[in-house]
């Protein structure tokens, strides 16, 4: 008799790296950011973008983006739909975006969608982490420059979640001692970033978000 033909199944490892999904648009996975060489142990989204075609860095080690020959001030940087006009620390050595708080990074080098308005060089659209709807997770990181923490999990399982990330430069703890040794005539420099988000799933097509950034 005729034999039975079983359906075949093809599997492959999930592709990693940078995916180009349309003309002038590049999605950069957060995993790629964490694998990029870092300065003083600080992974940085803007420095990862400097390795992309059509993007040049200015001063080596700093976060300025020069896209398609434009200046660093000709790019639109958006965090969850809100335009940022100062997205750097230490005069451009580090950006304000912590990889732990980010879920999606999209760079438009051309053919900008109309919703972003007009920019000469590029649009960088960063979306923050929505949080885990099923379980609580977290991480703690310590580098030569800063300490950071990330927490996420469900407030109402399967429905409402939270995500919280914070980073603090170590030198804040040494400020009183430094000023005392310098007779209070020195002005120290330190920075911090705090990202918080609460996400609520109304239904399959509708979500509510409450976002907070302070730095």
PDB file of C-alpha atoms in Angstrom:
ATOM      1  CA  UNK A   1       0.000   0.000   0.000  1.00  0.00           C
ATOM      2  CA  UNK A   2       0.952   3.639  -0.248  1.00  0.00           C
ATOM      3  CA  UNK A   3       3.231   4.851   2.539  1.00  0.00           C
ATOM      4  CA  UNK A   4       2.324   7.688   4.882  1.00  0.00           C
ATOM      5  CA  UNK A   5       4.219  10.932   4.325  1.00  0.00           C
ATOM      6  CA  UNK A   6       5.018  12.608   7.624  1.00  0.00           C
ATOM      7  CA  UNK A   7       5.287  16.403   7.749  1.00  0.00           C
ATOM      8  CA  UNK A   8       8.871  17.581   8.008  1.00  0.00           C
ATOM      9  CA  UNK A   9      10.081  20.165  10.514  1.00  0.00           C
ATOM     10  CA  UNK A  10      12.934  22.575   9.911  1.00  0.00           C
ATOM     11  CA  UNK A  11      14.664  24.266  12.826  1.00  0.00           C
ATOM     12  CA  UNK A  12      17.473  26.770  13.063  1.00  0.00           C
ATOM     13  CA  UNK A  13      19.224  28.735  15.740  1.00  0.00           C
ATOM     14  CA  UNK A  14      17.873  32.178  16.369  1.00  0.00           C
ATOM     15  CA  UNK A  15      19.860  34.670  14.338  1.00  0.00           C
ATOM     16  CA  UNK A  16      21.687  37.299  16.335  1.00  0.00           C
ATOM     17  CA  UNK A  17      23.253  40.548  15.289  1.00  0.00           C
ATOM     18  CA  UNK A  18      21.902  43.595  13.524  1.00  0.00           C
ATOM     19  CA  UNK A  19      18.900  43.154  11.250  1.00  0.00           C
ATOM     20  CA  UNK A  20      18.004  45.590   8.473  1.00  0.00           C
ATOM     21  CA  UNK A  21      14.228  45.491   8.050  1.00  0.00           C
ATOM     22  CA  UNK A  22      13.650  48.318   5.565  1.00  0.00           C
ATOM     23  CA  UNK A  23      15.523  50.955   3.626  1.00  0.00           C
ATOM     24  CA  UNK A  24      17.426  53.174   6.034  1.00  0.00           C
ATOM     25  CA  UNK A  25      16.139  51.412   9.166  1.00  0.00           C
ATOM     26  CA  UNK A  26      18.164  49.141  11.445  1.00  0.00           C
ATOM     27  CA  UNK A  27      16.989  47.234  14.524  1.00  0.00           C
ATOM     28  CA  UNK A  28      19.820  46.685  17.005  1.00  0.00           C
ATOM     29  CA  UNK A  29      19.280  43.855  19.521  1.00  0.00           C
ATOM     30  CA  UNK A  30      20.161  44.669  23.126  1.00  0.00           C
ATOM     31  CA  UNK A  31      22.351  41.537  23.134  1.00  0.00           C
ATOM     32  CA  UNK A  32      24.529  43.241  20.522  1.00  0.00           C
ATOM     33  CA  UNK A  33      24.971  46.235  22.842  1.00  0.00           C
ATOM     34  CA  UNK A  34      26.169  44.009  25.667  1.00  0.00           C
ATOM     35  CA  UNK A  35      28.738  42.349  23.379  1.00  0.00           C
ATOM     36  CA  UNK A  36      30.220  45.627  22.138  1.00  0.00           C
ATOM     37  CA  UNK A  37      33.592  46.631  23.662  1.00  0.00           C
ATOM     38  CA  UNK A  38      32.960  49.029  26.517  1.00  0.00           C
ATOM     39  CA  UNK A  39      34.824  51.822  28.289  1.00  0.00           C
ATOM     40  CA  UNK A  40      35.464  51.239  32.018  1.00  0.00           C
ATOM     41  CA  UNK A  41      33.027  48.318  31.921  1.00  0.00           C
ATOM     42  CA  UNK A  42      30.036  50.435  30.824  1.00  0.00           C
ATOM     43  CA  UNK A  43      28.132  49.030  27.824  1.00  0.00           C
ATOM     44  CA  UNK A  44      26.664  51.873  25.821  1.00  0.00           C
ATOM     45  CA  UNK A  45      23.950  51.969  23.159  1.00  0.00           C
ATOM     46  CA  UNK A  46      25.232  55.042  21.327  1.00  0.00           C
ATOM     47  CA  UNK A  47      28.759  53.620  21.076  1.00  0.00           C
ATOM     48  CA  UNK A  48      27.343  50.407  19.614  1.00  0.00           C
ATOM     49  CA  UNK A  49      25.607  52.425  16.894  1.00  0.00           C
ATOM     50  CA  UNK A  50      28.938  53.977  15.914  1.00  0.00           C
ATOM     51  CA  UNK A  51      29.957  50.619  14.423  1.00  0.00           C
ATOM     52  CA  UNK A  52      27.069  50.629  11.916  1.00  0.00           C
ATOM     53  CA  UNK A  53      27.505  51.467   8.224  1.00  0.00           C
ATOM     54  CA  UNK A  54      26.826  55.136   7.525  1.00  0.00           C
ATOM     55  CA  UNK A  55      27.563  56.154  11.141  1.00  0.00           C
ATOM     56  CA  UNK A  56      30.815  57.735  12.221  1.00  0.00           C
ATOM     57  CA  UNK A  57      32.157  58.616  15.642  1.00  0.00           C
ATOM     58  CA  UNK A  58      33.651  61.970  16.443  1.00  0.00           C
ATOM     59  CA  UNK A  59      36.179  62.004  19.282  1.00  0.00           C
ATOM     60  CA  UNK A  60      37.214  58.427  19.986  1.00  0.00           C
ATOM     61  CA  UNK A  61      35.469  57.007  23.050  1.00  0.00           C
ATOM     62  CA  UNK A  62      32.636  59.554  23.120  1.00  0.00           C
ATOM     63  CA  UNK A  63      28.955  59.041  22.291  1.00  0.00           C
ATOM     64  CA  UNK A  64      28.436  61.557  19.478  1.00  0.00           C
ATOM     65  CA  UNK A  65      26.714  60.186  16.358  1.00  0.00           C
ATOM     66  CA  UNK A  66      27.582  61.546  12.929  1.00  0.00           C
ATOM     67  CA  UNK A  67      25.172  59.987  10.432  1.00  0.00           C
ATOM     68  CA  UNK A  68      25.428  60.443   6.672  1.00  0.00           C
ATOM     69  CA  UNK A  69      27.839  63.341   7.109  1.00  0.00           C
ATOM     70  CA  UNK A  70      25.595  65.319   9.473  1.00  0.00           C
ATOM     71  CA  UNK A  71      26.511  66.806  12.827  1.00  0.00           C
ATOM     72  CA  UNK A  72      25.898  65.288  16.258  1.00  0.00           C
ATOM     73  CA  UNK A  73      23.090  67.802  16.880  1.00  0.00           C
ATOM     74  CA  UNK A  74      21.185  66.814  13.712  1.00  0.00           C
ATOM     75  CA  UNK A  75      19.865  63.536  15.155  1.00  0.00           C
ATOM     76  CA  UNK A  76      16.540  63.027  16.896  1.00  0.00           C
ATOM     77  CA  UNK A  77      16.824  60.862  20.030  1.00  0.00           C
ATOM     78  CA  UNK A  78      13.555  59.561  21.468  1.00  0.00           C
ATOM     79  CA  UNK A  79      12.909  57.581  24.643  1.00  0.00           C
ATOM     80  CA  UNK A  80       9.465  55.952  24.541  1.00  0.00           C
ATOM     81  CA  UNK A  81       8.252  58.633  22.141  1.00  0.00           C
ATOM     82  CA  UNK A  82       9.671  61.604  24.080  1.00  0.00           C
ATOM     83  CA  UNK A  83      12.423  63.674  22.457  1.00  0.00           C
ATOM     84  CA  UNK A  84      15.661  64.012  24.453  1.00  0.00           C
ATOM     85  CA  UNK A  85      17.915  67.014  24.021  1.00  0.00           C
ATOM     86  CA  UNK A  86      20.691  65.930  26.357  1.00  0.00           C
ATOM     87  CA  UNK A  87      21.305  62.189  26.404  1.00  0.00           C
ATOM     88  CA  UNK A  88      24.844  62.021  27.707  1.00  0.00           C
ATOM     89  CA  UNK A  89      26.967  62.147  30.858  1.00  0.00           C
ATOM     90  CA  UNK A  90      30.523  63.363  31.509  1.00  0.00           C
ATOM     91  CA  UNK A  91      30.563  65.678  28.472  1.00  0.00           C
ATOM     92  CA  UNK A  92      29.634  62.826  26.132  1.00  0.00           C
ATOM     93  CA  UNK A  93      31.682  59.960  27.536  1.00  0.00           C
ATOM     94  CA  UNK A  94      28.557  57.936  28.407  1.00  0.00           C
ATOM     95  CA  UNK A  95      24.928  58.056  27.305  1.00  0.00           C
ATOM     96  CA  UNK A  96      21.924  58.070  29.627  1.00  0.00           C
ATOM     97  CA  UNK A  97      20.561  54.790  28.222  1.00  0.00           C
ATOM     98  CA  UNK A  98      21.176  51.716  30.368  1.00  0.00           C
ATOM     99  CA  UNK A  99      21.021  48.493  28.310  1.00  0.00           C
ATOM    100  CA  UNK A 100      19.139  46.743  31.133  1.00  0.00           C
ATOM    101  CA  UNK A 101      16.253  49.220  30.850  1.00  0.00           C
ATOM    102  CA  UNK A 102      15.917  48.961  27.057  1.00  0.00           C
ATOM    103  CA  UNK A 103      14.014  46.395  24.984  1.00  0.00           C
ATOM    104  CA  UNK A 104      14.308  47.825  21.455  1.00  0.00           C
ATOM    105  CA  UNK A 105      16.681  50.160  19.622  1.00  0.00           C
ATOM    106  CA  UNK A 106      15.777  51.353  16.111  1.00  0.00           C
ATOM    107  CA  UNK A 107      17.964  53.666  14.047  1.00  0.00           C
ATOM    108  CA  UNK A 108      16.566  55.417  10.959  1.00  0.00           C
ATOM    109  CA  UNK A 109      19.371  56.666   8.712  1.00  0.00           C
ATOM    110  CA  UNK A 110      17.006  57.813   5.982  1.00  0.00           C
ATOM    111  CA  UNK A 111      13.351  57.697   4.877  1.00  0.00           C
ATOM    112  CA  UNK A 112      12.155  58.830   8.293  1.00  0.00           C
ATOM    113  CA  UNK A 113       8.483  58.070   9.032  1.00  0.00           C
ATOM    114  CA  UNK A 114       6.373  61.238   9.110  1.00  0.00           C
ATOM    115  CA  UNK A 115       5.484  60.749  12.791  1.00  0.00           C
ATOM    116  CA  UNK A 116       9.057  61.675  13.774  1.00  0.00           C
ATOM    117  CA  UNK A 117       8.999  65.092  12.152  1.00  0.00           C
ATOM    118  CA  UNK A 118      11.962  66.487  10.228  1.00  0.00           C
ATOM    119  CA  UNK A 119      15.611  65.752  11.014  1.00  0.00           C
ATOM    120  CA  UNK A 120      18.658  66.133   8.801  1.00  0.00           C
ATOM    121  CA  UNK A 121      20.682  63.048   9.754  1.00  0.00           C
ATOM    122  CA  UNK A 122      18.898  60.306  11.689  1.00  0.00           C
ATOM    123  CA  UNK A 123      16.215  59.271  14.147  1.00  0.00           C
ATOM    124  CA  UNK A 124      17.033  57.002  17.095  1.00  0.00           C
ATOM    125  CA  UNK A 125      13.901  55.441  18.616  1.00  0.00           C
ATOM    126  CA  UNK A 126      14.530  53.685  21.955  1.00  0.00           C
ATOM    127  CA  UNK A 127      11.810  51.690  23.709  1.00  0.00           C
ATOM    128  CA  UNK A 128      12.182  50.729  27.353  1.00  0.00           C
ATOM    129  CA  UNK A 129      11.674  47.322  28.928  1.00  0.00           C
ATOM    130  CA  UNK A 130       8.016  46.503  29.665  1.00  0.00           C
ATOM    131  CA  UNK A 131       8.852  44.080  32.484  1.00  0.00           C
ATOM    132  CA  UNK A 132       8.144  40.384  32.923  1.00  0.00           C
ATOM    133  CA  UNK A 133       4.482  39.360  33.234  1.00  0.00           C
ATOM    134  CA  UNK A 134       5.188  35.881  34.648  1.00  0.00           C
ATOM    135  CA  UNK A 135       8.093  35.999  37.115  1.00  0.00           C
ATOM    136  CA  UNK A 136      10.320  38.342  39.080  1.00  0.00           C
ATOM    137  CA  UNK A 137      13.881  38.759  37.815  1.00  0.00           C
ATOM    138  CA  UNK A 138      16.760  41.060  38.546  1.00  0.00           C
ATOM    139  CA  UNK A 139      20.451  41.763  38.142  1.00  0.00           C
ATOM    140  CA  UNK A 140      23.191  43.740  39.877  1.00  0.00           C
ATOM    141  CA  UNK A 141      26.267  45.074  38.104  1.00  0.00           C
ATOM    142  CA  UNK A 142      29.443  46.739  39.332  1.00  0.00           C
ATOM    143  CA  UNK A 143      32.006  48.294  37.004  1.00  0.00           C
ATOM    144  CA  UNK A 144      35.048  50.492  37.502  1.00  0.00           C
ATOM    145  CA  UNK A 145      32.839  53.563  37.191  1.00  0.00           C
ATOM    146  CA  UNK A 146      29.373  52.767  38.522  1.00  0.00           C
ATOM    147  CA  UNK A 147      27.016  50.359  40.225  1.00  0.00           C
ATOM    148  CA  UNK A 148      23.620  49.444  38.796  1.00  0.00           C
ATOM    149  CA  UNK A 149      20.565  47.369  39.547  1.00  0.00           C
ATOM    150  CA  UNK A 150      17.662  46.099  37.440  1.00  0.00           C
ATOM    151  CA  UNK A 151      14.403  44.578  38.692  1.00  0.00           C
ATOM    152  CA  UNK A 152      11.309  43.444  36.790  1.00  0.00           C
ATOM    153  CA  UNK A 153       8.299  41.255  37.315  1.00  0.00           C
ATOM    154  CA  UNK A 154       4.510  41.066  37.519  1.00  0.00           C
ATOM    155  CA  UNK A 155       2.325  43.302  39.669  1.00  0.00           C
ATOM    156  CA  UNK A 156      -0.712  41.338  38.475  1.00  0.00           C
ATOM    157  CA  UNK A 157       0.444  38.118  36.841  1.00  0.00           C
ATOM    158  CA  UNK A 158      -0.241  38.029  33.105  1.00  0.00           C
ATOM    159  CA  UNK A 159      -1.731  41.521  33.164  1.00  0.00           C
ATOM    160  CA  UNK A 160       0.433  44.222  34.791  1.00  0.00           C
ATOM    161  CA  UNK A 161       4.214  44.357  35.066  1.00  0.00           C
ATOM    162  CA  UNK A 162       6.956  46.676  36.279  1.00  0.00           C
ATOM    163  CA  UNK A 163      10.535  47.396  35.270  1.00  0.00           C
ATOM    164  CA  UNK A 164      13.020  49.385  37.372  1.00  0.00           C
ATOM    165  CA  UNK A 165      16.644  50.228  36.566  1.00  0.00           C
ATOM    166  CA  UNK A 166      19.075  52.510  38.363  1.00  0.00           C
ATOM    167  CA  UNK A 167      22.737  53.427  37.944  1.00  0.00           C
ATOM    168  CA  UNK A 168      24.997  55.510  40.213  1.00  0.00           C
ATOM    169  CA  UNK A 169      28.532  56.708  39.690  1.00  0.00           C
ATOM    170  CA  UNK A 170      30.855  55.585  42.502  1.00  0.00           C
ATOM    171  CA  UNK A 171      32.439  58.990  43.065  1.00  0.00           C
ATOM    172  CA  UNK A 172      29.323  60.339  44.784  1.00  0.00           C
ATOM    173  CA  UNK A 173      30.452  58.538  47.936  1.00  0.00           C
ATOM    174  CA  UNK A 174      33.864  60.223  47.806  1.00  0.00           C
ATOM    175  CA  UNK A 175      32.594  63.777  47.264  1.00  0.00           C
ATOM    176  CA  UNK A 176      32.675  64.875  50.954  1.00  0.00           C
ATOM    177  CA  UNK A 177      36.235  63.564  51.381  1.00  0.00           C
ATOM    178  CA  UNK A 178      37.464  65.153  48.123  1.00  0.00           C
ATOM    179  CA  UNK A 179      35.994  68.536  49.029  1.00  0.00           C
ATOM    180  CA  UNK A 180      37.480  68.399  52.530  1.00  0.00           C
ATOM    181  CA  UNK A 181      40.952  67.613  51.194  1.00  0.00           C
ATOM    182  CA  UNK A 182      40.673  70.448  48.669  1.00  0.00           C
ATOM    183  CA  UNK A 183      39.328  72.973  51.190  1.00  0.00           C
ATOM    184  CA  UNK A 184      35.909  72.927  49.506  1.00  0.00           C
ATOM    185  CA  UNK A 185      37.315  74.607  46.389  1.00  0.00           C
ATOM    186  CA  UNK A 186      36.780  71.641  44.065  1.00  0.00           C
ATOM    187  CA  UNK A 187      33.594  70.841  42.190  1.00  0.00           C
ATOM    188  CA  UNK A 188      33.233  67.094  41.728  1.00  0.00           C
ATOM    189  CA  UNK A 189      31.334  65.330  38.966  1.00  0.00           C
ATOM    190  CA  UNK A 190      28.980  62.415  39.316  1.00  0.00           C
ATOM    191  CA  UNK A 191      25.826  61.139  37.649  1.00  0.00           C
ATOM    192  CA  UNK A 192      22.902  58.795  38.107  1.00  0.00           C
ATOM    193  CA  UNK A 193      20.064  57.384  35.993  1.00  0.00           C
ATOM    194  CA  UNK A 194      16.711  56.005  37.120  1.00  0.00           C
ATOM    195  CA  UNK A 195      14.264  54.333  34.722  1.00  0.00           C
ATOM    196  CA  UNK A 196      10.870  53.070  35.860  1.00  0.00           C
ATOM    197  CA  UNK A 197       7.953  51.665  33.895  1.00  0.00           C
ATOM    198  CA  UNK A 198       4.581  50.099  34.671  1.00  0.00           C
ATOM    199  CA  UNK A 199       2.843  48.277  31.819  1.00  0.00           C
ATOM    200  CA  UNK A 200      -0.780  47.151  31.817  1.00  0.00           C
ATOM    201  CA  UNK A 201      -2.247  44.833  29.192  1.00  0.00           C
ATOM    202  CA  UNK A 202      -5.847  45.870  28.501  1.00  0.00           C
ATOM    203  CA  UNK A 203      -6.349  43.309  25.719  1.00  0.00           C
ATOM    204  CA  UNK A 204      -4.411  41.839  22.804  1.00  0.00           C
ATOM    205  CA  UNK A 205      -4.319  45.169  20.946  1.00  0.00           C
ATOM    206  CA  UNK A 206      -4.269  47.774  23.725  1.00  0.00           C
ATOM    207  CA  UNK A 207      -1.718  48.538  26.434  1.00  0.00           C
ATOM    208  CA  UNK A 208      -1.240  51.302  29.001  1.00  0.00           C
ATOM    209  CA  UNK A 209       2.219  52.505  30.084  1.00  0.00           C
ATOM    210  CA  UNK A 210       3.496  54.759  32.848  1.00  0.00           C
ATOM    211  CA  UNK A 211       7.129  55.780  32.282  1.00  0.00           C
ATOM    212  CA  UNK A 212       9.491  57.694  34.539  1.00  0.00           C
ATOM    213  CA  UNK A 213      13.065  58.812  33.867  1.00  0.00           C
ATOM    214  CA  UNK A 214      15.254  60.875  36.149  1.00  0.00           C
ATOM    215  CA  UNK A 215      18.942  61.564  35.794  1.00  0.00           C
TER     216      UNK A 215
END
